[in-house]
Short mmCIF file of C-alpha atoms and ligand atoms in Angstrom, two decimals:
data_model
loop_
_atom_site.label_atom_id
_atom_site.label_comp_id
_atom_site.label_asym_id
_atom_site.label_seq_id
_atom_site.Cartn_x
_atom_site.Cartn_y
_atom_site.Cartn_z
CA UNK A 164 31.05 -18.73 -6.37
CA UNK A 165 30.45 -21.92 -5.02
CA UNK A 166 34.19 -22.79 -4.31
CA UNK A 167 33.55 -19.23 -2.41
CA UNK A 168 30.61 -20.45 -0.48
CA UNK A 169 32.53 -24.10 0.56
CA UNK A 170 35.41 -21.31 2.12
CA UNK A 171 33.02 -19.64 4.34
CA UNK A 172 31.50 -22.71 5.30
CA UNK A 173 35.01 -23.94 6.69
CA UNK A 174 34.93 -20.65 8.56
CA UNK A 175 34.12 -18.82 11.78
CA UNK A 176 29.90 -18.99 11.92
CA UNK A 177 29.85 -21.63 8.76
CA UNK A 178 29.24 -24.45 10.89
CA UNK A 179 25.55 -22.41 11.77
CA UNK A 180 25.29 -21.25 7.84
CA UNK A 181 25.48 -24.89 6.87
CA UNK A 182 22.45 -26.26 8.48
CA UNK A 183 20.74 -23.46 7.07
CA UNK A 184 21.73 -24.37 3.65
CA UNK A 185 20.58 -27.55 4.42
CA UNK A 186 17.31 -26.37 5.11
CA UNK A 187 16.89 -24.24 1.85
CA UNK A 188 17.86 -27.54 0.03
CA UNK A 189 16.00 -29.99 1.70
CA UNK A 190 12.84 -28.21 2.99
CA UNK A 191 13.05 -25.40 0.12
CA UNK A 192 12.48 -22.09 2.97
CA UNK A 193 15.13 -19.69 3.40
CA UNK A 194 15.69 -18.08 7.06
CA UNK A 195 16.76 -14.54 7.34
CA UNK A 196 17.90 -12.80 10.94
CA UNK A 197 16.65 -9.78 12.34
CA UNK A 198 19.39 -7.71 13.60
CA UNK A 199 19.05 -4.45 14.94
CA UNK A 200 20.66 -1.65 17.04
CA UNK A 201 20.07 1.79 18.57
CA UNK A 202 21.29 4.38 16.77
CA UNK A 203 24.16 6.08 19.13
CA UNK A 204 26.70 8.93 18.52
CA UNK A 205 29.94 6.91 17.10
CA UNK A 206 32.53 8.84 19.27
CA UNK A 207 35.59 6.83 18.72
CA UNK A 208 34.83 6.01 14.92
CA UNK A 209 38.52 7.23 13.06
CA UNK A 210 38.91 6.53 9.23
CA UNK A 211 41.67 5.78 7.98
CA UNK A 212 43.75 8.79 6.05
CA UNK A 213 41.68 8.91 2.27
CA UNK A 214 38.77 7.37 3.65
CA UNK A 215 35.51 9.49 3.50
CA UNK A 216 32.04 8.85 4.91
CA UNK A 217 29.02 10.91 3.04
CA UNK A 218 25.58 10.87 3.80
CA UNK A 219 22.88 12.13 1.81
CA UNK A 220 19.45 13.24 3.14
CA UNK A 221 17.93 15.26 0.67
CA UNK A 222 18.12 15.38 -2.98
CA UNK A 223 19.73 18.98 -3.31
CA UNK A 224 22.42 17.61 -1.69
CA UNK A 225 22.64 14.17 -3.90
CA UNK A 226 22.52 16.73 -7.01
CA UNK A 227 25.36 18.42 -6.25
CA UNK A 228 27.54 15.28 -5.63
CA UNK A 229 29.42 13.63 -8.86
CA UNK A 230 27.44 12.10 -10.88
CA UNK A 231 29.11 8.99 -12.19
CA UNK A 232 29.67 7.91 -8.40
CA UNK A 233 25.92 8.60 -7.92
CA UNK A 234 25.04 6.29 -10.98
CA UNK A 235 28.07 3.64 -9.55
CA UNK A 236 25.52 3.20 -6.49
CA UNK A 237 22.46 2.79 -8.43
CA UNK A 238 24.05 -0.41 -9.80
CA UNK A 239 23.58 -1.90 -6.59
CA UNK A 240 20.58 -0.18 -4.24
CA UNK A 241 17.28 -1.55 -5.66
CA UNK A 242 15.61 2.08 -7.01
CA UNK A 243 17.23 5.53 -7.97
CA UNK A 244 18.76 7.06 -5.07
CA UNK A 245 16.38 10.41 -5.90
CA UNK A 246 13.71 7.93 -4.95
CA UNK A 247 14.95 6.91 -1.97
CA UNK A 248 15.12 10.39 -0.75
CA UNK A 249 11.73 11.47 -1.86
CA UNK A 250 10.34 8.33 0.27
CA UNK A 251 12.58 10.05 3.43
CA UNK A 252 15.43 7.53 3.31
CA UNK A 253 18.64 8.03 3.61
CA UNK A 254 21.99 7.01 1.60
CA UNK A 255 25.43 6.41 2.58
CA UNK A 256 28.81 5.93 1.34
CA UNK A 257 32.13 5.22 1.86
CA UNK A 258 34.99 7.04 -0.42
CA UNK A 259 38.70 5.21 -0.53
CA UNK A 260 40.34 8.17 -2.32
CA UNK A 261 38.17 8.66 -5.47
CA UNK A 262 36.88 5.12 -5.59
CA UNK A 263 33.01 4.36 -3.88
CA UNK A 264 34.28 1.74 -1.32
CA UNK A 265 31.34 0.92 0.13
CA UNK A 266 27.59 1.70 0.49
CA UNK A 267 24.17 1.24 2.02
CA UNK A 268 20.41 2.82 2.12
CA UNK A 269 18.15 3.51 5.04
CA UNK A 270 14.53 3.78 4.87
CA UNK A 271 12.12 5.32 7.42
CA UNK A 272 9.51 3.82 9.39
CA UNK A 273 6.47 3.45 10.32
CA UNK A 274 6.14 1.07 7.15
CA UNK A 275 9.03 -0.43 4.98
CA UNK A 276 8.85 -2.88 1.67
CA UNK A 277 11.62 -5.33 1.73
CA UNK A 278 12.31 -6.32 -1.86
CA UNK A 279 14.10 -10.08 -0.85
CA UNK A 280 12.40 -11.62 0.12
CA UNK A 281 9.15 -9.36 -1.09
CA UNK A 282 7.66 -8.33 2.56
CA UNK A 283 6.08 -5.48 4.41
CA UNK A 284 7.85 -4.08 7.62
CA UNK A 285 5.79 -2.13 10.16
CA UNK A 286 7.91 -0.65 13.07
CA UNK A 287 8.38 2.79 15.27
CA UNK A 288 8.04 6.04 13.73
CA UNK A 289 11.31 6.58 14.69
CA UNK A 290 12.42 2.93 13.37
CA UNK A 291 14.95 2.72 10.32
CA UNK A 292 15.63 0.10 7.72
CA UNK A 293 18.91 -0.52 6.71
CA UNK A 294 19.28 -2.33 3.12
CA UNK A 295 21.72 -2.72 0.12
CA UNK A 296 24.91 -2.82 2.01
CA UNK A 297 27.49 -3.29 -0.60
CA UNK A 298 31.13 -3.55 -0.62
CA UNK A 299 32.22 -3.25 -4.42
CA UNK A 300 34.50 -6.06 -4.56
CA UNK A 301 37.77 -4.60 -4.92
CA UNK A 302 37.36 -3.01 -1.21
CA UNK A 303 36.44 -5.96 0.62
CA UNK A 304 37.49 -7.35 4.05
CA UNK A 305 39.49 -3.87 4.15
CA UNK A 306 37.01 -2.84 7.49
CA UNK A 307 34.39 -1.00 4.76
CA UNK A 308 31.83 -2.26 5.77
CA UNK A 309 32.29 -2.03 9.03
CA UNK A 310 33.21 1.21 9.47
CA UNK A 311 30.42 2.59 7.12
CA UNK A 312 27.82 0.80 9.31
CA UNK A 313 29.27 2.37 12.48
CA UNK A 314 29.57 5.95 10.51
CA UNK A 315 25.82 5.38 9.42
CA UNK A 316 24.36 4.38 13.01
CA UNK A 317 26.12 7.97 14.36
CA UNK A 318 24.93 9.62 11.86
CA UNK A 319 21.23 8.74 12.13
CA UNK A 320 21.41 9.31 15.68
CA UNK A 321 21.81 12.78 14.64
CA UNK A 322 18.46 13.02 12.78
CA UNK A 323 15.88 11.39 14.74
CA UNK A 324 16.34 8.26 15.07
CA UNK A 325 15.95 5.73 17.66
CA UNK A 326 16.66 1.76 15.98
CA UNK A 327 17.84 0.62 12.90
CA UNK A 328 16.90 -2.51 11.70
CA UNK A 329 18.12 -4.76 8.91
CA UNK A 330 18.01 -8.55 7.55
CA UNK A 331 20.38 -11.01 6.46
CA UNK A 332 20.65 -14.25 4.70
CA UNK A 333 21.44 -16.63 7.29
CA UNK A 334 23.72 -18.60 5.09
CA UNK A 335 25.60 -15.29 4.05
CA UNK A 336 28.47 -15.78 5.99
CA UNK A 337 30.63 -12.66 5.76
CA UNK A 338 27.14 -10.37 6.51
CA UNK A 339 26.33 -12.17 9.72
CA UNK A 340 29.68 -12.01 11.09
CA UNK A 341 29.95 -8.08 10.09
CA UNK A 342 26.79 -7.70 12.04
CA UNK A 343 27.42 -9.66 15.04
CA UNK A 344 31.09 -8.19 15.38
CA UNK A 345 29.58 -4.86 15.19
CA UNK A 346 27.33 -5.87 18.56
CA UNK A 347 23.97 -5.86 16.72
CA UNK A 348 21.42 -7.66 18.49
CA UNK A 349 19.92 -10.61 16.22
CA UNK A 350 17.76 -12.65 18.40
CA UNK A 351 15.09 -12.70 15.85
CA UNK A 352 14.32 -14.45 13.16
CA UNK A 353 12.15 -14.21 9.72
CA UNK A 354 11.54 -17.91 7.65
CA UNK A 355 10.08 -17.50 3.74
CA UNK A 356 9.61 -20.26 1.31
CA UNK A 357 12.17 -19.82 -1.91
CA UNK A 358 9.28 -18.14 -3.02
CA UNK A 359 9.08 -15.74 -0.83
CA UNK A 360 5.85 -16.42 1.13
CA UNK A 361 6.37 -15.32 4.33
CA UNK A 362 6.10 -18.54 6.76
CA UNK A 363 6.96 -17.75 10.71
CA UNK A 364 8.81 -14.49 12.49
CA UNK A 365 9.87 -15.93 15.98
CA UNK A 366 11.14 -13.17 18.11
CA UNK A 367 9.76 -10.12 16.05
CA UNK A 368 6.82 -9.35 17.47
CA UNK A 369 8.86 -8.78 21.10
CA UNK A 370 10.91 -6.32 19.55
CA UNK A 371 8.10 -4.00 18.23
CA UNK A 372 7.93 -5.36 14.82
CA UNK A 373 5.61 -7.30 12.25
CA UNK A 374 5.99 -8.79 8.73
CA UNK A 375 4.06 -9.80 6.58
CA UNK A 376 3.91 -11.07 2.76
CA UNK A 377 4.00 -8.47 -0.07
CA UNK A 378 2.19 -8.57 -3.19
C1 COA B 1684 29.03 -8.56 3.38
C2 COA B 1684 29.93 -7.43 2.89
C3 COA B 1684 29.10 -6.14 2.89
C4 COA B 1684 31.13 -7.29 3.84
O1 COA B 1684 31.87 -6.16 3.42
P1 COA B 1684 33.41 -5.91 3.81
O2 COA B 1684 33.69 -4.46 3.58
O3 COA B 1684 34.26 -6.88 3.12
O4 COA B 1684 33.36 -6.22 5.36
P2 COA B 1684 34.44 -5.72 6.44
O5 COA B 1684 35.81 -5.76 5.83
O6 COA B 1684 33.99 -4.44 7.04
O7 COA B 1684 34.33 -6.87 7.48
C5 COA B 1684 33.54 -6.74 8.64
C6 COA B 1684 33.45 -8.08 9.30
O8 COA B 1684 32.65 -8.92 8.48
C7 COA B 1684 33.16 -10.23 8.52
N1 COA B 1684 33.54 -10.63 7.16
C8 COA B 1684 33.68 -9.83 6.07
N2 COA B 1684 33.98 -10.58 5.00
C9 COA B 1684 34.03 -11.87 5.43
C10 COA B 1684 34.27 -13.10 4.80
N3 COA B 1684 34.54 -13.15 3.48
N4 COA B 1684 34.21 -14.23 5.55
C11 COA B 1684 33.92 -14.18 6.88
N5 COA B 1684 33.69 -13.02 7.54
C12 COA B 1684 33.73 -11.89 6.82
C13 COA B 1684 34.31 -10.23 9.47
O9 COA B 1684 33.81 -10.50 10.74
C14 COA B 1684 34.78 -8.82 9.42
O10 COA B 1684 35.39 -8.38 10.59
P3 COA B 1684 36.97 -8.68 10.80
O11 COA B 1684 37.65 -8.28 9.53
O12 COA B 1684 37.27 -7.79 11.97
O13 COA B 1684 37.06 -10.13 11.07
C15 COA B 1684 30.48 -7.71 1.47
O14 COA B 1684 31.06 -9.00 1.45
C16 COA B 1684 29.44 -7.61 0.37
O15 COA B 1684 29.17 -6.52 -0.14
N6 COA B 1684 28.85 -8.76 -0.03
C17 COA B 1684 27.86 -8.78 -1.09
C18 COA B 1684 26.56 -8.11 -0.72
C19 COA B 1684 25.99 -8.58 0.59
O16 COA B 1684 26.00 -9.76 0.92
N7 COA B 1684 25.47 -7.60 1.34
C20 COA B 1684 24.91 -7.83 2.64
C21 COA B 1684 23.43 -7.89 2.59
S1 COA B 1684 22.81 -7.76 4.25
#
């Protein structure tokens, strides 16, 4: 893991992902960006052949899907996807063949909790969260996670919504870069302590959004 983390540092965008590694060491706060997008119809998105975007809205729909790929995800999204729907979210996934590729939830504004660090979101009405994208490791740097995020963004446009919003470590490396490459716009900025307390949001409050510290 930490030979891992050393790679990415050596990489494209590590140079940026050091000094905030630096700062969780020496100063003991964490810094995660904003990044955000409108949703927009994804006209040119192609998948490759055996490559399958889903996405689930309602919980009819989630019943009906198999189950063992339905308990796969809830290894890695936080709560039960049922839950997620019940609160209005959304899930998606990305199918190689038979195998879950790739995955991530969406959760509807006006208010969102944000589990790491432990905040409250308030946004639009017609704001989205995006959290728990996940590449199961066998998948990765195969264009998953890419090309789930673009599915997911022209598929929300679809059902009424405007933004989508999401946050990421700034020392995670391969996130930032699949964010940025995907023309997200990250100009702001939330800074916790390693506990979690929220500290400053520079930027936030322009683009129609406010944090603050969850219980
Ligand atoms: C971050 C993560 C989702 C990327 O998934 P992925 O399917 O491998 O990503 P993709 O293959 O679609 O890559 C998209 C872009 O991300 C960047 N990227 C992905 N992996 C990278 C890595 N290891 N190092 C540097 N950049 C990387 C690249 O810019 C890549 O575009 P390119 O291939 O055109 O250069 C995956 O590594 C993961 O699940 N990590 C653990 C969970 C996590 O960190 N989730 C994000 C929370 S916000």
């Amino acid at each position: 893991m930490l030979k891992e983390k050393l790679e990415f540092l050596r990489g494209p965008g590590g140079f940026r992902a050091a000094i905030y590694f630096a700062l969780k060491l020496l100063v003991r706060v964490e810094a995660f960006r904003i990044v955000w997008i409108l949703a927009q119809p994804s006209a040119f998105l192609k998948l490759p052949s055996g490559w399958r975007y889903l996405s689930f809205y309602t919980e009819e729909k989630l019943s009906n899907f198999r189950s063992d790929i339905i308990e796969q995800v809830a290894g890695q999204c936080g709560s039960k996807p049922e839950q997620l729907l019940k609160r209005g979210g959304s899930l998606h996934l990305l199918l190689i063949g038979d195998s879950l590729a790739a995955q991530l939830t969406i959760e509807r504004g006006p208010v969102c909790r944000i589990d790491s660090p432990p905040l409250h979101l308030g946004m639009g009405e017609t704001d989205t969260f995006l959290k728990y994208l996940y590449t199961w490791p066998a998948f990765r740097r195969q264009g998953a996670a890419k090309r789930l995020i673009a599915a997911a963004v022209g598929d929300l446009s679809t059902h009424n919504v405007q933004r989508i919003i999401a946050h990421v470590r700034a020392t995670n490396v391969p996130s930032v870069a699949a964010f940025e490459h995907a023309g997200w716009n990250n100009r702001a900025m939330v800074v916790c302590t390693l506990g979690g307390r929220l500290l400053i949001a520079p930027g936030t409050a322009r683009i129609g959004l406010s944090f603050r510290s969850a219980p």
